[in-house]
PDB file of C-alpha atoms in Angstrom:
ATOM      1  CA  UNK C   1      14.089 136.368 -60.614  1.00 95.00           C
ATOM      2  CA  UNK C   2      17.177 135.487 -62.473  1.00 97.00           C
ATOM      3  CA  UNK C   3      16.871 136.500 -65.982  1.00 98.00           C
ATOM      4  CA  UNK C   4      18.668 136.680 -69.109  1.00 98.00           C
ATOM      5  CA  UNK C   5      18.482 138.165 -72.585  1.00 98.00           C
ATOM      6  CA  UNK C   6      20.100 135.940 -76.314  1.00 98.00           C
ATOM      7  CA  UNK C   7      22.112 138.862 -78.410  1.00 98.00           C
ATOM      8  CA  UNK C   8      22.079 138.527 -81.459  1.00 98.00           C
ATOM      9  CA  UNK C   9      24.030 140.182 -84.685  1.00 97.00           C
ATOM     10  CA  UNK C  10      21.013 142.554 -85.724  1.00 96.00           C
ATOM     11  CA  UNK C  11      18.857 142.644 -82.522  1.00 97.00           C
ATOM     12  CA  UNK C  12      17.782 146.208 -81.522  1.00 96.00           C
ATOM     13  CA  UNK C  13      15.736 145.661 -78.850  1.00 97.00           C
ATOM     14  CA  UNK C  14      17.946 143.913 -76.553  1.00 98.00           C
ATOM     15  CA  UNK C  15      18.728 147.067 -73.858  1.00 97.00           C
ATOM     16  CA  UNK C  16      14.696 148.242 -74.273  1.00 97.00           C
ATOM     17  CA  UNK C  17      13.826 144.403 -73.017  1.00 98.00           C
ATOM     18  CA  UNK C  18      16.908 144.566 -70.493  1.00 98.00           C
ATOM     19  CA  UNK C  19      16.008 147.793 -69.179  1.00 98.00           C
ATOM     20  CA  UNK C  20      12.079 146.251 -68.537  1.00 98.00           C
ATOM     21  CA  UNK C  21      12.770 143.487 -67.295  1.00 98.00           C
ATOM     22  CA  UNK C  22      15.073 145.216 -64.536  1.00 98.00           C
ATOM     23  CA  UNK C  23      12.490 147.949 -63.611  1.00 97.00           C
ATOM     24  CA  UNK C  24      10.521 145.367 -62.842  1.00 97.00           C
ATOM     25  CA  UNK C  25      12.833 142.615 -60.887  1.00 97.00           C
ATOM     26  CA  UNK C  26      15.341 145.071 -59.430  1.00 96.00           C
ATOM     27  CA  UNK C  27      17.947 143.144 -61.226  1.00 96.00           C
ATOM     28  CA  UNK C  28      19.745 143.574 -64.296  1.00 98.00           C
ATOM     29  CA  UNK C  29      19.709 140.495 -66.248  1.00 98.00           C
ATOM     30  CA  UNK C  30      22.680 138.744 -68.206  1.00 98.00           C
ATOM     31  CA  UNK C  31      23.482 140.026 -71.689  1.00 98.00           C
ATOM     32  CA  UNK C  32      24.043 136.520 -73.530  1.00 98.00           C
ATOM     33  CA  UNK C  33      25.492 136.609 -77.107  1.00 98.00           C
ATOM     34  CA  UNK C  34      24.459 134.241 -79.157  1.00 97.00           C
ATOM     35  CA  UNK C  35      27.751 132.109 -79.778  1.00 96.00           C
ATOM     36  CA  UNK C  36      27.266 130.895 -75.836  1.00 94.00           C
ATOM     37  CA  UNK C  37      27.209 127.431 -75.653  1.00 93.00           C
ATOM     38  CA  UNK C  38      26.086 127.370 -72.214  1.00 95.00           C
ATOM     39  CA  UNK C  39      23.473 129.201 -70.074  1.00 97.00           C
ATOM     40  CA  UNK C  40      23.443 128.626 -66.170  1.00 96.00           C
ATOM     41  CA  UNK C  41      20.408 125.947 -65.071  1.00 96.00           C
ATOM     42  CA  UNK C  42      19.549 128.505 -62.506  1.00 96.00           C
ATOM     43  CA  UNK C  43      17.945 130.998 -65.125  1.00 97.00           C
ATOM     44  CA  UNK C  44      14.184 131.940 -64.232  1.00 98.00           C
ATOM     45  CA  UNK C  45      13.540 133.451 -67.817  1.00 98.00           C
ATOM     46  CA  UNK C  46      15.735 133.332 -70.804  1.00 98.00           C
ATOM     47  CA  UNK C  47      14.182 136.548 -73.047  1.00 98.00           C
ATOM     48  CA  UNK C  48      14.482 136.738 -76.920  1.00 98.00           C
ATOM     49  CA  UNK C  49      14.195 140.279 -78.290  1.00 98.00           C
ATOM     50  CA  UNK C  50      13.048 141.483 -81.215  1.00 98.00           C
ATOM     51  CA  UNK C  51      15.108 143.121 -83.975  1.00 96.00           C
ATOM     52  CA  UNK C  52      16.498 141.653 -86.939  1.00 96.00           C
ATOM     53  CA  UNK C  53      18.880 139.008 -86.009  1.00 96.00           C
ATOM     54  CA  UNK C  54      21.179 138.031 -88.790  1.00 95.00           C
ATOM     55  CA  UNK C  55      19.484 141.075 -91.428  1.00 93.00           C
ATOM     56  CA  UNK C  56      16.431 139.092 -91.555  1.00 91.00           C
ATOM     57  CA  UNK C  57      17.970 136.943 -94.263  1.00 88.00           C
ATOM     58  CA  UNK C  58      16.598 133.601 -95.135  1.00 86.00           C
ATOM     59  CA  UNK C  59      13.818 133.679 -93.360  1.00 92.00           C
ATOM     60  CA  UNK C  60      12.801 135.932 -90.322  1.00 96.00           C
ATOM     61  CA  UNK C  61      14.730 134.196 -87.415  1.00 97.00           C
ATOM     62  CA  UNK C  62      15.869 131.300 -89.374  1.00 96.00           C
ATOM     63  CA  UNK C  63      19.422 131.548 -89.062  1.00 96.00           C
ATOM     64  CA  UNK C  64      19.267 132.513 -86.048  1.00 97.00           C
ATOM     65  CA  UNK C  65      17.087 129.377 -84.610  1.00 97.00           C
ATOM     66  CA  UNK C  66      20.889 127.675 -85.602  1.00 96.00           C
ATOM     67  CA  UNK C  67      22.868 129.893 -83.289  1.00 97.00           C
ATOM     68  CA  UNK C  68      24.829 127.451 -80.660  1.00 97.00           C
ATOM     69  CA  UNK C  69      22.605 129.616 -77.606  1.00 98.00           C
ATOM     70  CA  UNK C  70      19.367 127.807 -79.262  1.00 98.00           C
ATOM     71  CA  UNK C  71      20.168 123.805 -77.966  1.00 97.00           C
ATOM     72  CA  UNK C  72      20.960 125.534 -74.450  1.00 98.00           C
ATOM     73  CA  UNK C  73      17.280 127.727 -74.430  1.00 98.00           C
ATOM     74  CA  UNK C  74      16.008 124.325 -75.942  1.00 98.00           C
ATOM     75  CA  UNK C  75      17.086 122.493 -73.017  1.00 98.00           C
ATOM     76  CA  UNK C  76      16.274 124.547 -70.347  1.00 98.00           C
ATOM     77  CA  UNK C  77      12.340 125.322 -72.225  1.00 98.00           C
ATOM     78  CA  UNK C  78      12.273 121.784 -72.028  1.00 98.00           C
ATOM     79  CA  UNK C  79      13.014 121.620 -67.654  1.00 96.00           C
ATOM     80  CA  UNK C  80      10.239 124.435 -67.580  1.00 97.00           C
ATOM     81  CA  UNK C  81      12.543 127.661 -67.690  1.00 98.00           C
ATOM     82  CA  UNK C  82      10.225 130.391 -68.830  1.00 98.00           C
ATOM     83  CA  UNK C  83      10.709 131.235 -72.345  1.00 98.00           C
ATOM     84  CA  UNK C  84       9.462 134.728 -73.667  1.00 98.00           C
ATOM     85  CA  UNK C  85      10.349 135.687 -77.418  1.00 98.00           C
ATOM     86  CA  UNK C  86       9.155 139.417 -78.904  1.00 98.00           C
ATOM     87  CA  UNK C  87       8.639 140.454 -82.561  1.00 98.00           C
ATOM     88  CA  UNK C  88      11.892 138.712 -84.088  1.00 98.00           C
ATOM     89  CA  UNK C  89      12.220 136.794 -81.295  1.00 98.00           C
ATOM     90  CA  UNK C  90       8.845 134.919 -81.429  1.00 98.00           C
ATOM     91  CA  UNK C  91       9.998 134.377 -85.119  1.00 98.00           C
ATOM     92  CA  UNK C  92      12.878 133.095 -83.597  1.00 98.00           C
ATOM     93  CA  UNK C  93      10.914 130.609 -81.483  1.00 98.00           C
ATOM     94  CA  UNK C  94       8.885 129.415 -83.892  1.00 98.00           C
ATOM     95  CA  UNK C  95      11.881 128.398 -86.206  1.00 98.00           C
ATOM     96  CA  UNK C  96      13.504 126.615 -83.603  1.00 98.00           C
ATOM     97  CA  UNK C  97      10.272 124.674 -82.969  1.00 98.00           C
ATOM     98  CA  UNK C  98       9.473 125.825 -79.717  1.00 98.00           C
ATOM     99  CA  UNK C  99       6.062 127.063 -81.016  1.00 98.00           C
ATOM    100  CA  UNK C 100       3.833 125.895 -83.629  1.00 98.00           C
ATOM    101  CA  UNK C 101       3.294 128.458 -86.448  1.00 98.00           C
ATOM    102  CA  UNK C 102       5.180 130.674 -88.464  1.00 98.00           C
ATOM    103  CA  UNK C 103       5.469 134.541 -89.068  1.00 98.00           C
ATOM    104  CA  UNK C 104       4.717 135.322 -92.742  1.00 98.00           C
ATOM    105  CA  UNK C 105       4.462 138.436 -94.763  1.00 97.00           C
ATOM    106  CA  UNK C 106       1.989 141.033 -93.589  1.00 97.00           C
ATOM    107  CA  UNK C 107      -0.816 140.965 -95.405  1.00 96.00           C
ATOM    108  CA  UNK C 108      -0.171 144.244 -96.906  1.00 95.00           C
ATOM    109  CA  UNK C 109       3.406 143.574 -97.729  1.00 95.00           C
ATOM    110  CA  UNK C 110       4.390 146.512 -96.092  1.00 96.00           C
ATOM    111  CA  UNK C 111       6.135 147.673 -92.555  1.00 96.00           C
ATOM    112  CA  UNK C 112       3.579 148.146 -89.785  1.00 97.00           C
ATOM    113  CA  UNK C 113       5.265 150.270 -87.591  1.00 97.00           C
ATOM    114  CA  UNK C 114       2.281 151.846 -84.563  1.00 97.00           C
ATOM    115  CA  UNK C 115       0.306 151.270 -81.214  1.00 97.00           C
ATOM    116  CA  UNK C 116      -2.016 148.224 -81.722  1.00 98.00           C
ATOM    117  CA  UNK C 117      -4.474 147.154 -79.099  1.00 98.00           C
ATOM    118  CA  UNK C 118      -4.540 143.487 -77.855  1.00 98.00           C
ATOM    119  CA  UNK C 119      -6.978 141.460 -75.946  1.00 98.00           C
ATOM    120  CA  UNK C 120      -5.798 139.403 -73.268  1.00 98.00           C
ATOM    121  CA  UNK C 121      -7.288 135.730 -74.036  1.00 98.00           C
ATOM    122  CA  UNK C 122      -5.196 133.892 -71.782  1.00 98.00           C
ATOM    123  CA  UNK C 123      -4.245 135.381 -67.645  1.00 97.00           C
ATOM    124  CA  UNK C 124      -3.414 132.083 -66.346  1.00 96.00           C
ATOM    125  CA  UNK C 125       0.275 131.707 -67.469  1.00 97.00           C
ATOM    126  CA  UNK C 126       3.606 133.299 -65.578  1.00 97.00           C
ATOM    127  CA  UNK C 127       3.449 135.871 -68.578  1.00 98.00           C
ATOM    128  CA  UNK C 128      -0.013 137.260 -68.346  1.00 98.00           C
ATOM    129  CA  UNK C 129      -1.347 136.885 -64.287  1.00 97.00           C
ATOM    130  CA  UNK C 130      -1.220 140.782 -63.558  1.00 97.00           C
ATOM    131  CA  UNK C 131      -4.019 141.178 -66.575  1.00 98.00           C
ATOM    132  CA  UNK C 132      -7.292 140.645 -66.213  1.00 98.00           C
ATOM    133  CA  UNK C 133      -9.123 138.293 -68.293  1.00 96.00           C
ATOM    134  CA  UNK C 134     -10.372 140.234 -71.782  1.00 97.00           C
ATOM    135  CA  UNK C 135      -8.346 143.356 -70.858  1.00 98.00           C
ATOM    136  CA  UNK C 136      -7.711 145.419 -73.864  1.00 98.00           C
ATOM    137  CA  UNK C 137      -4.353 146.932 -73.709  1.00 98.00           C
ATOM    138  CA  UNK C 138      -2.376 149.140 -76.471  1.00 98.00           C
ATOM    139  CA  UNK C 139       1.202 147.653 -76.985  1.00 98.00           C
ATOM    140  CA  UNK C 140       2.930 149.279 -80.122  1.00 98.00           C
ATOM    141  CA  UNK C 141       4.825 146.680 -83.040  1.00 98.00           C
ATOM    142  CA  UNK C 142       6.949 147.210 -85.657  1.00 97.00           C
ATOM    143  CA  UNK C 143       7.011 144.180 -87.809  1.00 97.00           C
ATOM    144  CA  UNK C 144       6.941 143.145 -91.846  1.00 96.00           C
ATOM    145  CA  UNK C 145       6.465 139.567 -90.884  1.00 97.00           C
ATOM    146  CA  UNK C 146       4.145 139.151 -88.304  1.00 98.00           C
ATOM    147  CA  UNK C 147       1.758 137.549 -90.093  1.00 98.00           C
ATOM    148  CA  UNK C 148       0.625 134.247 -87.444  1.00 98.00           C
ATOM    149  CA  UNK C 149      -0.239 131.018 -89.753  1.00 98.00           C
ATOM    150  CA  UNK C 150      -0.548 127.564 -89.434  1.00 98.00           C
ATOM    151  CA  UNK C 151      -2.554 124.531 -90.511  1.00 98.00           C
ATOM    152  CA  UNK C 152      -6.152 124.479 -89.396  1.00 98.00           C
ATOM    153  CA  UNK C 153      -5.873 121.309 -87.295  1.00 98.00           C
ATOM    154  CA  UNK C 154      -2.769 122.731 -85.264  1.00 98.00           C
ATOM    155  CA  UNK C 155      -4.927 126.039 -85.467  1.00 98.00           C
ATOM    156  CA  UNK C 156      -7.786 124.117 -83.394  1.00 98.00           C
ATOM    157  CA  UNK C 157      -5.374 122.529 -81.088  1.00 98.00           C
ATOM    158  CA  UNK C 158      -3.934 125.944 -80.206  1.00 98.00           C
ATOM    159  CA  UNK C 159      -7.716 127.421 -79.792  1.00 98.00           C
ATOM    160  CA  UNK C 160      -8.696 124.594 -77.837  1.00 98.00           C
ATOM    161  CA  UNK C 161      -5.534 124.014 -75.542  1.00 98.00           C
ATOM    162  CA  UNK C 162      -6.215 127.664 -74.162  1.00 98.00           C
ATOM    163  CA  UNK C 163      -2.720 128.908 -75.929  1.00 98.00           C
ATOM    164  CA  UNK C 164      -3.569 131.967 -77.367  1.00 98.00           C
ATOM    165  CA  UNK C 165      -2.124 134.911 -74.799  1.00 98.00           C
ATOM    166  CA  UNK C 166      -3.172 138.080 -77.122  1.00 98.00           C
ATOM    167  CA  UNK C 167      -5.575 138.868 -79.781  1.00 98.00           C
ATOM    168  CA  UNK C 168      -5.411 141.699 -82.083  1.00 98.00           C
ATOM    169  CA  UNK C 169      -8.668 143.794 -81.570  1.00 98.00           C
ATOM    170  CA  UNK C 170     -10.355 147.333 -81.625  1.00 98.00           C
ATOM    171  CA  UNK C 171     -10.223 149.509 -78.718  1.00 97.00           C
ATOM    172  CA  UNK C 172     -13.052 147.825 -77.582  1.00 97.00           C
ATOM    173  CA  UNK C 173     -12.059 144.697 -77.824  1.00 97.00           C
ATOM    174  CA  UNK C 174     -13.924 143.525 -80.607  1.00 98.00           C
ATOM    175  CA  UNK C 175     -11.676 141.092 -82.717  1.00 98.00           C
ATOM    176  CA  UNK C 176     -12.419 141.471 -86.122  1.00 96.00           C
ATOM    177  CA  UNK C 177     -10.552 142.114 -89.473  1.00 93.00           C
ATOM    178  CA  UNK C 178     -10.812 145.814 -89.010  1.00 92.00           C
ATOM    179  CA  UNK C 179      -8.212 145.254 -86.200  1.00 97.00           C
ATOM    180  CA  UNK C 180      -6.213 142.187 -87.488  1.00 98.00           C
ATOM    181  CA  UNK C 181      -3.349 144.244 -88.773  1.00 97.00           C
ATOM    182  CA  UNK C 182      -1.636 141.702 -90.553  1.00 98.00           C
ATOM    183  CA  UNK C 183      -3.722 139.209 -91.293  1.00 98.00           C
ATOM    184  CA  UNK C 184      -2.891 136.220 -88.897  1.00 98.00           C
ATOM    185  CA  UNK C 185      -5.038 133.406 -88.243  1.00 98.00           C
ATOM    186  CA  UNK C 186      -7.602 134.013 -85.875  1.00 98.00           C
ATOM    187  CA  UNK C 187      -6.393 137.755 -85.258  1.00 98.00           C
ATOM    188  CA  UNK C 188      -3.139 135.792 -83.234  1.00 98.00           C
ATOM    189  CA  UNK C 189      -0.445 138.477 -81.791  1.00 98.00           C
ATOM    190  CA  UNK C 190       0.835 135.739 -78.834  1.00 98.00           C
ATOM    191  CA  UNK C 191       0.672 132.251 -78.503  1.00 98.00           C
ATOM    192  CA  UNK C 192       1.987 130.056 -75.436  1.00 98.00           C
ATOM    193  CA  UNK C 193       3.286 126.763 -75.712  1.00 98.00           C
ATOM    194  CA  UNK C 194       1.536 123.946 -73.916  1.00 97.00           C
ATOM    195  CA  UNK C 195       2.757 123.833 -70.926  1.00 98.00           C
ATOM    196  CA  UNK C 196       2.313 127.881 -70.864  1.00 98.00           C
ATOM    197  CA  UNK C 197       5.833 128.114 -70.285  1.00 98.00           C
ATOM    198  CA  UNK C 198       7.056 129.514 -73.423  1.00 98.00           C
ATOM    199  CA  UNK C 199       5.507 133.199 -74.703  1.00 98.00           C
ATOM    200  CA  UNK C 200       5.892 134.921 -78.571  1.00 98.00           C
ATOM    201  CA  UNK C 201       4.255 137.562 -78.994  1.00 98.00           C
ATOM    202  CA  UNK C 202       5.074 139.856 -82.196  1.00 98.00           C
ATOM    203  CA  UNK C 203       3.882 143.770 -79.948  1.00 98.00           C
ATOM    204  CA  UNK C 204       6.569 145.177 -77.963  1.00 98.00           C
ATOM    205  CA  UNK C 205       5.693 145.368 -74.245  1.00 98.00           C
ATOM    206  CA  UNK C 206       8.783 146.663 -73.290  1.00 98.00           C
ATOM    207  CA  UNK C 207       8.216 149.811 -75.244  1.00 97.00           C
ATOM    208  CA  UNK C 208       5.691 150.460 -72.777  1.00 97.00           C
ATOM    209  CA  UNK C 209       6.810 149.836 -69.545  1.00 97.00           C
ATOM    210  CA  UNK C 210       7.078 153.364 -68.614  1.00 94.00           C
ATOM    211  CA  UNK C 211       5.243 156.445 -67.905  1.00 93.00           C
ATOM    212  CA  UNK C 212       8.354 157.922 -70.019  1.00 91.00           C
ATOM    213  CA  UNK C 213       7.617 155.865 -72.712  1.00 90.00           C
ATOM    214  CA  UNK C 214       4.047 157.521 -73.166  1.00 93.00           C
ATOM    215  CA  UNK C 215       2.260 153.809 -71.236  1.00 95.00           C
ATOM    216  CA  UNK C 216       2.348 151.680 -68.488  1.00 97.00           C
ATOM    217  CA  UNK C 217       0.092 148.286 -70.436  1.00 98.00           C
ATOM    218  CA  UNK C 218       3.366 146.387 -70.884  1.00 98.00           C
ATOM    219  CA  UNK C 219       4.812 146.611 -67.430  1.00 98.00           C
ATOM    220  CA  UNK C 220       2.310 144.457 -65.772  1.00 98.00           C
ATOM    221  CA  UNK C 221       3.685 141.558 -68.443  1.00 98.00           C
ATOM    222  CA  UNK C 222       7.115 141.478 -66.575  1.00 98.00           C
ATOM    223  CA  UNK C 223       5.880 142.640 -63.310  1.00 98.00           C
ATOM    224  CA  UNK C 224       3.637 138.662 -63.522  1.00 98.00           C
ATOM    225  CA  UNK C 225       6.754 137.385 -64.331  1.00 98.00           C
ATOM    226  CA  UNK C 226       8.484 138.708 -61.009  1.00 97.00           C
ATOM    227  CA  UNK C 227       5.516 137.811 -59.408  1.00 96.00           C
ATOM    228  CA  UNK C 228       5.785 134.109 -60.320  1.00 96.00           C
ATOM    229  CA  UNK C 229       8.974 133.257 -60.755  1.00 94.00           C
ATOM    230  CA  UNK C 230      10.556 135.389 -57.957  1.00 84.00           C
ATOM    231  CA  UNK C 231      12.306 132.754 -55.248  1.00 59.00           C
TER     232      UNK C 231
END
């Protein structure tokens, strides 16, 4: 798998996501800053990481949806390249209108910032194959605007076009407000495009994709990837 990871002035996460994504493939992927105007057709993945890219001003991701690297991971989304964008990089996504929605304000206004467990809705993408269908896993995020909303009818589109990947829920995979940490529609913490090429999710896998790291339930998320996409 040929992979890459968009730098950005103010991600953080960029080595965690590098480092992940090579314990899983055995290769280290590309380090892309953002002012690239040009990303090889070849690329298998193209991964967005979370942080806050450009201080978060504007809006979460806004400014950096402009960045010169966007038209190029627009082109290739749009020939099928796999897509994944985490935390500020699903914020990212959305602003460059490669997913529907938008990250808002927690509904606490405040800094979440602790292990979550998810619910795995979706298993049939190149994201999510090494989970079993309903699998609760614990994935930690550290977010202020994470907060998944849109409009009911692109809501029911979403529902209905199988593209939710992840749920917030309990440990026992009830979804329910007690678990819906920030208030998104529908308990939402990953959505897929439609053609289930293109994965935000605001928890950090890569945070636990080692037995270092205190967990193993993000690994499997790149290890599908491998899986899938390996030639």
């Amino acid at each position: 798998m040929k992979a890459a990871v968009i730098v950005f002035p103010g991600s953080n996460c960029d080595r965690d996501l590098a480092v992940a994504l090579e314990k899983s493939s055995g290769k280290a992927p590309a380090m892309i800053w953002h002012r690239e105007s040009q990303l090889p057709d070849d690329l298998d993945l193209v991964a967005i990481p979370g942080g806050f890219s450009y201080g978060d001003y504007l809006r979460c991701g806004a400014m950096a949806a402009q960045s010169p690297v966007m038209r190029e991971v627009k082109r290739l989304a749009a020939r099928g390249t796999r897509v994944l964008g985490i935390c500020n990089g699903f914020q990212i996504l959305t602003e460059a209108g490669l997913l529907p929605g938008a990250l808002m304000r927690n509904r606490n206004l405040a800094f979440i910032c602790r292990d979550v467990f998810l619910r795995t809705e979706n298993n049939q993408s190149s994201f999510t194959a090494q989970y079993a269908s309903a699998q609760v896993i614990r994935i930690p995020v550290a977010h202020h605007d994470g907060n998944f909303f849109t409009d009911d009818e692109t809501l029911a589109r979403i529902e209905d076009n199988g593209q939710v990947a992840f749920r917030y829920c309990t440990v026992d995979g009830v979804v329910d407000e007690r678990a819906n940490i920030n208030g998104s529609r529908n308990s939402i913490a990953g959505i897929l495009n439609e053609s289930k090429t293109v994965l935000g999710m605001m928890p950090h896998p890569e945070r636990l994709a080692d037995e270092k790291l205190g967990g193993m339930d993000g690994k499997p998320l790149f290890d599908s990837l491998v899986e899938t996409l390996s030639r």
